CSV table of C-alpha atoms in Angstrom, one decimal:
chain,number,residue,atom,x,y,z
J,1,MET,CA,7.8,-9.5,16.8
J,2,ASN,CA,7.8,-11.4,20.1
J,3,GLN,CA,7.5,-14.9,18.5
J,4,LYS,CA,9.7,-16.4,15.8
J,5,VAL,CA,10.4,-19.9,14.7
J,6,PHE,CA,14.0,-21.0,14.3
J,7,ASP,CA,14.7,-23.2,11.2
J,8,ASN,CA,17.8,-25.4,11.6
J,9,ALA,CA,17.8,-26.3,7.9
J,10,ARG,CA,17.8,-22.6,6.8
J,11,ASN,CA,19.8,-21.3,9.7
J,12,GLY,CA,17.3,-18.5,10.0
J,13,PHE,CA,13.9,-17.4,11.1
J,14,TYR,CA,10.4,-17.0,9.8
J,15,ARG,CA,8.6,-14.4,11.8
J,16,ASP,CA,4.9,-14.8,11.6
J,17,THR,CA,3.7,-12.4,14.3
J,18,VAL,CA,4.5,-8.8,14.9
J,19,LYS,CA,3.3,-5.8,16.9
J,20,ASP,CA,1.4,-3.3,14.8
J,21,PHE,CA,4.4,-1.0,15.2
J,22,ASP,CA,7.9,-1.4,16.5
J,23,ILE,CA,11.2,0.5,16.4
J,24,ILE,CA,14.5,-0.8,17.7
J,25,PHE,CA,18.0,0.8,17.9
J,26,LYS,CA,20.9,-1.7,17.5
J,27,ASP,CA,24.6,-1.2,17.9
J,28,LYS,CA,26.1,-4.4,19.3
J,29,GLU,CA,25.5,-7.1,16.7
J,30,VAL,CA,28.7,-7.8,14.7
J,31,SER,CA,28.1,-11.3,13.4
J,32,MET,CA,26.1,-12.4,10.3
J,33,GLY,CA,22.4,-11.8,10.7
J,34,SER,CA,19.9,-14.6,10.2
J,35,SER,CA,17.9,-15.0,7.0
J,36,HIS,CA,14.2,-14.3,7.4
J,37,TYR,CA,11.1,-12.8,5.9
J,38,HIS,CA,7.9,-11.6,7.5
J,39,PRO,CA,4.4,-10.3,6.8
J,40,TYR,CA,5.1,-6.7,7.7
J,41,PHE,CA,7.0,-3.7,6.3
J,42,GLU,CA,10.5,-3.1,7.6
J,43,ILE,CA,12.8,-0.1,7.1
J,44,CYS,CA,16.4,-0.8,7.9
J,45,CYS,CA,18.2,2.5,8.6
J,46,VAL,CA,22.0,2.8,9.1
J,47,LYS,CA,22.9,5.6,11.4
J,48,LYS,CA,26.7,4.9,11.6
J,49,GLY,CA,29.0,2.3,9.9
J,50,GLN,CA,28.1,-0.1,7.2
J,51,CYS,CA,26.2,-3.3,6.7
J,52,ARG,CA,25.4,-5.6,3.7
J,53,ILE,CA,21.8,-6.7,3.0
J,54,PHE,CA,21.1,-9.5,0.5
J,55,VAL,CA,17.5,-9.1,-0.6
J,56,ASP,CA,15.8,-11.7,-2.8
J,57,HIS,CA,18.7,-11.7,-5.4
J,58,ASN,CA,20.2,-8.2,-4.8
J,59,LEU,CA,23.1,-7.2,-2.7
J,60,PHE,CA,23.2,-3.8,-1.1
J,61,PHE,CA,26.1,-2.1,0.7
J,62,VAL,CA,24.2,0.2,3.1
J,63,ASN,CA,26.3,3.1,4.5
J,64,GLU,CA,25.7,5.9,7.0
J,65,GLY,CA,22.5,7.9,6.1
J,66,GLU,CA,21.0,5.1,3.9
J,67,ILE,CA,18.0,2.9,4.3
J,68,VAL,CA,16.6,-0.2,2.7
J,69,ILE,CA,12.8,-0.6,2.4
J,70,LEU,CA,11.6,-4.2,2.7
J,71,PRO,CA,8.0,-4.8,1.9
J,72,PRO,CA,6.2,-7.8,3.4
J,73,SER,CA,7.5,-11.3,2.5
J,74,THR,CA,10.8,-10.0,1.2
J,75,LEU,CA,13.5,-12.5,1.8
J,76,HIS,CA,16.6,-10.9,3.3
J,77,ARG,CA,19.8,-11.4,5.4
J,78,ASN,CA,22.0,-8.8,7.0
J,79,GLN,CA,25.7,-9.1,7.5
J,80,TYR,CA,28.0,-6.8,9.5
J,81,GLU,CA,31.7,-6.0,9.6
J,82,LYS,CA,33.3,-7.3,12.8
J,83,GLU,CA,35.8,-4.5,12.8
J,84,MET,CA,33.2,-1.8,12.5
J,85,PRO,CA,29.8,-2.5,14.1
J,86,ALA,CA,26.9,-0.6,12.5
J,87,GLU,CA,24.5,1.5,14.4
J,88,ARG,CA,21.1,1.0,12.9
J,89,ILE,CA,17.5,1.6,13.6
J,90,ASN,CA,14.9,-0.9,12.4
J,91,LEU,CA,11.3,0.3,12.0
J,92,SER,CA,8.6,-2.2,11.4
J,93,PHE,CA,4.8,-1.9,11.0
J,94,THR,CA,1.9,-3.7,9.5
J,95,GLN,CA,-0.2,-2.4,6.6
J,96,GLU,CA,-3.3,-2.6,8.9
J,97,PHE,CA,-1.6,-0.2,11.4
J,98,VAL,CA,-0.8,2.6,9.0
J,99,GLU,CA,-3.6,2.5,6.4
J,100,PRO,CA,-6.4,4.0,8.5
J,101,PHE,CA,-4.6,7.3,8.9
J,102,LEU,CA,-2.4,7.0,5.8
J,103,ARG,CA,-4.8,6.2,3.0
J,104,PRO,CA,-7.1,9.3,3.4
J,105,LEU,CA,-4.1,11.6,3.1
J,106,MET,CA,-1.8,9.6,0.7
J,107,PRO,CA,-3.7,7.0,-1.3
J,108,ASN,CA,-1.6,4.2,-2.8
J,109,PHE,CA,1.5,5.4,-0.9
J,110,LEU,CA,2.5,1.9,0.2
J,111,GLU,CA,2.0,0.5,-3.3
J,112,LYS,CA,3.7,3.3,-5.3
J,113,THR,CA,6.3,4.8,-2.9
J,114,LEU,CA,7.1,2.4,-0.1
J,115,VAL,CA,8.6,-0.1,-2.5
J,116,PHE,CA,11.7,-2.3,-2.3
J,117,GLY,CA,15.1,-0.6,-2.7
J,118,LYS,CA,17.9,1.4,-1.1
J,119,MET,CA,17.6,5.1,-0.5
J,120,SER,CA,20.2,7.7,0.5
J,121,PHE,CA,19.7,10.8,2.5
J,122,PHE,CA,22.1,13.8,2.5
J,123,GLY,CA,22.5,17.0,4.5
J,124,LYS,CA,19.4,18.4,6.1
J,125,GLN,CA,17.2,15.6,4.8
J,126,ARG,CA,19.4,13.1,6.6
J,127,ARG,CA,19.3,15.1,9.8
J,128,ASP,CA,15.5,15.4,9.6
J,129,PHE,CA,15.0,11.7,8.8
J,130,PHE,CA,17.1,10.5,11.7
J,131,TYR,CA,15.6,13.1,14.1
J,132,VAL,CA,12.2,11.7,13.4
J,133,LEU,CA,13.5,8.2,14.0
J,134,ASP,CA,14.9,9.3,17.4
J,135,LEU,CA,11.6,10.9,18.3
J,136,LEU,CA,9.8,7.6,17.5
J,137,LEU,CA,12.3,5.7,19.7
J,138,LYS,CA,11.6,8.1,22.6
J,139,GLU,CA,7.8,7.9,22.1
J,140,LYS,CA,7.9,4.1,22.1
J,141,GLU,CA,9.8,4.2,25.4
J,142,ARG,CA,7.5,6.8,26.9
J,143,ASN,CA,4.4,4.8,26.0
J,144,ASP,CA,1.7,7.0,27.6
J,145,PHE,CA,-1.9,7.9,26.7
J,146,TYR,CA,-0.8,10.1,23.8
J,147,SER,CA,2.0,8.0,22.4
J,148,GLU,CA,-0.1,6.3,19.7
J,149,LEU,CA,-1.4,9.6,18.4
J,150,ASN,CA,2.1,11.0,18.3
J,151,ILE,CA,3.5,7.9,16.7
J,152,HIS,CA,0.9,8.2,13.9
J,153,GLY,CA,2.0,11.8,13.3
J,154,LEU,CA,5.7,10.9,13.3
J,155,ILE,CA,5.2,8.1,10.9
J,156,LEU,CA,3.4,10.4,8.5
J,157,THR,CA,6.3,12.8,8.7
J,158,LEU,CA,8.7,10.0,8.0
J,159,PHE,CA,6.7,8.9,5.0
J,160,ALA,CA,6.7,12.4,3.7
J,161,LEU,CA,10.5,12.5,3.9
J,162,ILE,CA,10.7,9.2,2.0
J,163,GLY,CA,8.2,10.4,-0.6
J,164,ARG,CA,10.1,13.6,-1.3
J,165,ASN,CA,13.3,11.6,-1.6
J,166,GLY,CA,11.7,9.0,-3.8
J,167,ASN,CA,13.7,9.7,-6.9
J,168,ASN,CA,16.8,8.6,-5.0
J,169,ILE,CA,15.7,5.0,-4.5
J,170,LYS,CA,17.9,2.3,-6.1
J,171,ASN,CA,17.0,-1.3,-6.9
J,172,GLU,CA,20.5,-2.4,-7.8
J,173,GLU,CA,24.1,-1.3,-7.3
J,174,LEU,CA,27.4,-1.2,-9.1
J,175,ILE,CA,29.5,-4.2,-7.7
J,176,ASP,CA,32.7,-6.0,-8.5
J,177,GLN,CA,32.7,-8.7,-11.2
J,178,THR,CA,32.7,-11.7,-8.9
J,179,THR,CA,29.8,-10.3,-6.9
J,180,ALA,CA,28.0,-9.5,-10.1
J,181,LEU,CA,28.4,-13.1,-11.3
J,182,VAL,CA,27.1,-14.5,-8.0
J,183,GLN,CA,24.2,-12.1,-8.2
J,184,LYS,CA,23.5,-13.2,-11.7
J,185,SER,CA,23.3,-16.8,-10.6
J,186,ALA,CA,21.1,-15.8,-7.6
J,187,LYS,CA,18.7,-14.0,-10.0
J,188,PHE,CA,18.5,-17.1,-12.2
J,189,ILE,CA,17.6,-19.3,-9.1
J,190,PHE,CA,15.1,-16.6,-8.0
J,191,GLU,CA,13.4,-16.6,-11.4
J,192,ASN,CA,13.6,-20.3,-12.2
J,193,TYR,CA,12.9,-21.9,-8.8
J,194,ALA,CA,10.2,-24.2,-10.2
J,195,GLN,CA,12.8,-26.0,-12.4
J,196,LYS,CA,15.3,-28.6,-11.2
J,197,ILE,CA,18.4,-26.5,-10.5
J,198,THR,CA,21.7,-28.2,-9.6
J,199,LEU,CA,24.8,-26.7,-8.0
J,200,ASP,CA,26.7,-27.3,-11.2
J,201,GLU,CA,24.1,-25.5,-13.2
J,202,ALA,CA,24.0,-22.5,-10.8
J,203,ALA,CA,27.8,-22.4,-10.9
J,204,GLY,CA,27.8,-22.5,-14.7
J,205,ILE,CA,25.6,-19.5,-14.8
J,206,ALA,CA,28.3,-17.6,-12.9
J,207,GLY,CA,31.1,-19.2,-15.0
J,208,MET,CA,32.7,-20.8,-11.9
J,209,CYS,CA,33.5,-24.3,-10.8
J,210,SER,CA,31.1,-25.6,-8.2
J,211,THR,CA,33.5,-25.6,-5.3
J,212,TYR,CA,34.6,-22.0,-5.9
J,213,PHE,CA,31.0,-21.0,-6.5
J,214,SER,CA,29.8,-22.5,-3.3
J,215,ARG,CA,32.3,-20.5,-1.3
J,216,LYS,CA,31.7,-17.2,-3.1
J,217,PHE,CA,27.9,-17.6,-3.0
J,218,MET,CA,28.1,-17.9,0.8
J,219,GLU,CA,30.5,-15.0,1.1
J,220,VAL,CA,28.3,-12.7,-1.0
J,221,THR,CA,24.8,-13.7,0.0
J,222,GLY,CA,25.2,-15.3,3.4
J,223,TYR,CA,23.3,-18.3,2.1
J,224,GLY,CA,24.4,-21.8,1.1
J,225,PHE,CA,23.2,-22.7,-2.5
J,226,LYS,CA,20.7,-25.3,-1.3
J,227,GLU,CA,19.5,-23.1,1.6
J,228,TYR,CA,18.9,-20.2,-0.8
J,229,LEU,CA,17.0,-22.3,-3.3
J,230,THR,CA,14.8,-23.7,-0.5
J,231,ASN,CA,14.1,-20.2,0.9
J,232,VAL,CA,12.9,-19.0,-2.5
J,233,ARG,CA,10.7,-22.1,-3.1
J,234,ILE,CA,9.1,-21.9,0.4
J,235,LYS,CA,8.4,-18.2,0.0
J,236,ARG,CA,6.7,-18.8,-3.3
J,237,SER,CA,4.7,-21.6,-1.9
J,238,GLN,CA,3.4,-19.4,0.8
J,239,GLU,CA,2.1,-16.9,-1.8
J,240,MET,CA,0.4,-19.7,-3.7
J,241,LEU,CA,-1.2,-21.1,-0.5
J,242,THR,CA,-2.8,-17.8,0.2
J,243,THR,CA,-3.8,-16.6,-3.3
J,244,GLY,CA,-5.0,-19.7,-5.1
J,245,LYS,CA,-6.9,-23.0,-4.9
J,246,LEU,CA,-4.2,-25.5,-5.9
J,247,THR,CA,-3.8,-28.5,-3.6
J,248,VAL,CA,-0.8,-28.7,-1.4
J,249,THR,CA,0.7,-31.4,-3.6
J,250,GLN,CA,0.2,-29.3,-6.7
J,251,ILE,CA,1.8,-26.3,-5.1
J,252,ALA,CA,4.8,-28.5,-4.0
J,253,PHE,CA,5.4,-29.6,-7.6
J,254,ALA,CA,4.8,-26.1,-9.0
J,255,CYS,CA,7.5,-24.7,-6.6
J,256,GLY,CA,10.1,-27.2,-7.7
J,257,PHE,CA,9.8,-29.9,-5.0
J,258,THR,CA,9.8,-33.4,-6.4
J,259,ASP,CA,8.2,-35.0,-3.3
J,260,ALA,CA,5.1,-33.7,-1.5
J,261,ASN,CA,6.3,-35.2,1.9
J,262,TYR,CA,9.6,-33.5,1.6
J,263,PHE,CA,7.9,-30.2,0.8
J,264,GLY,CA,5.7,-30.6,3.9
J,265,ASP,CA,8.8,-31.3,6.1
J,266,ALA,CA,10.7,-28.3,4.7
J,267,PHE,CA,7.7,-26.0,5.0
J,268,ARG,CA,7.2,-26.9,8.7
J,269,LYS,CA,10.9,-26.4,9.4
J,270,CYS,CA,10.7,-22.9,7.7
J,271,THR,CA,7.4,-21.7,9.2
J,272,GLY,CA,6.7,-23.8,12.3
J,273,CYS,CA,3.5,-25.2,10.7
J,274,SER,CA,2.4,-27.5,7.9
J,275,PRO,CA,1.2,-26.0,4.5
J,276,ARG,CA,-2.4,-26.9,5.4
J,277,GLU,CA,-2.1,-25.2,8.8
J,278,PHE,CA,-0.6,-22.2,7.2
J,279,ARG,CA,-3.4,-21.9,4.7
J,280,LYS,CA,-6.1,-22.4,7.4
J,281,LYS,CA,-4.4,-19.8,9.6
J,282,TYR,CA,-4.2,-17.3,6.7
J,283,ASN,CA,-7.9,-17.8,5.8
J,284,LEU,CA,-9.1,-17.5,9.4
J,285,SER,CA,-7.2,-14.2,9.7
J,286,GLY,CA,-9.6,-12.7,7.2
J,287,LYS,CA,-7.0,-11.6,4.7
C-alpha cells in the first residue's frame, strides 16, 4: 500500500498496489476518511471507540470488539467521531499471499467465510482475537528471518477465530428512519447504476426533497450524490474491463455513462490510468 492515486473528483483514493501483507495500528485520525476500494482483502478492527463505515450501500456502526470484513474491490469510506477517536487495527492481504498455506487446510475459506459484513467478538473470543492482532503487529515490526513463517501461523489462527464466530456476521443493521431511507436510495443507485439517475429521482426514492436529501446523503454516507454514483459506475466498469470482451465504449454505455470521452476522463481520475491501460495492466498481471 505504498502507492495510491488521489482523485479530486471523488475526494478519495484508488489503491492499485499493495504489499502481500500489512497491518497498521491507528489512533489519531479523527476526520472523515477517504472513499476508496482496492484489489486486496482488508479487515477493519475497532479496538476502542467507534467509527462508521459506509460499504457499497450499507452503513455500519462499528464499536469496540467489532470488525468489518472487506473483500477486494469493495467500495467503502470510514468516518470517525471528533470527540472520541477510535483505536483500530487494519489488516490487509492479497489472495495470492494467503492461498498457498490456507487452501490445503481450509479450502474455499475466502469464498465461504471471509465474506463482506460486520462481526462482533465478546469475552474470551475478543481477547484472543486482539491478542493475535497485537502479535501480528509485533511480528511486522520485528521483521527477521522467521517473521513470514510466524505471520502465516498467526493469520491461520486469526482465520480460525473468524470461522468459529462466523454465525455472528451481519450484512445490515437496525438504523433510524432517516438513515434507512438514505440507505434505501443508495441501494437503488447501487443496483441501477446503468440507468440515468437524477438527484431528484434518488431523493424521491427516499421520500425527500432534493436539497434535504443531498445534505442527509452526505451526512450518512460521506459521499455526495454524484460522487457516489460515479464511484459505483467506475467500480463496475473495472469488473467489466477484466472479465469480458466488450469494447471500452460499450462498457461506458453499459455502466451508465452517456459519453465515452467523459467515461475515459472519469476513469483516469479515479484510477490514475485510462480504461485501455487498466485492461492491459490487468491482462499482463496474469489474472
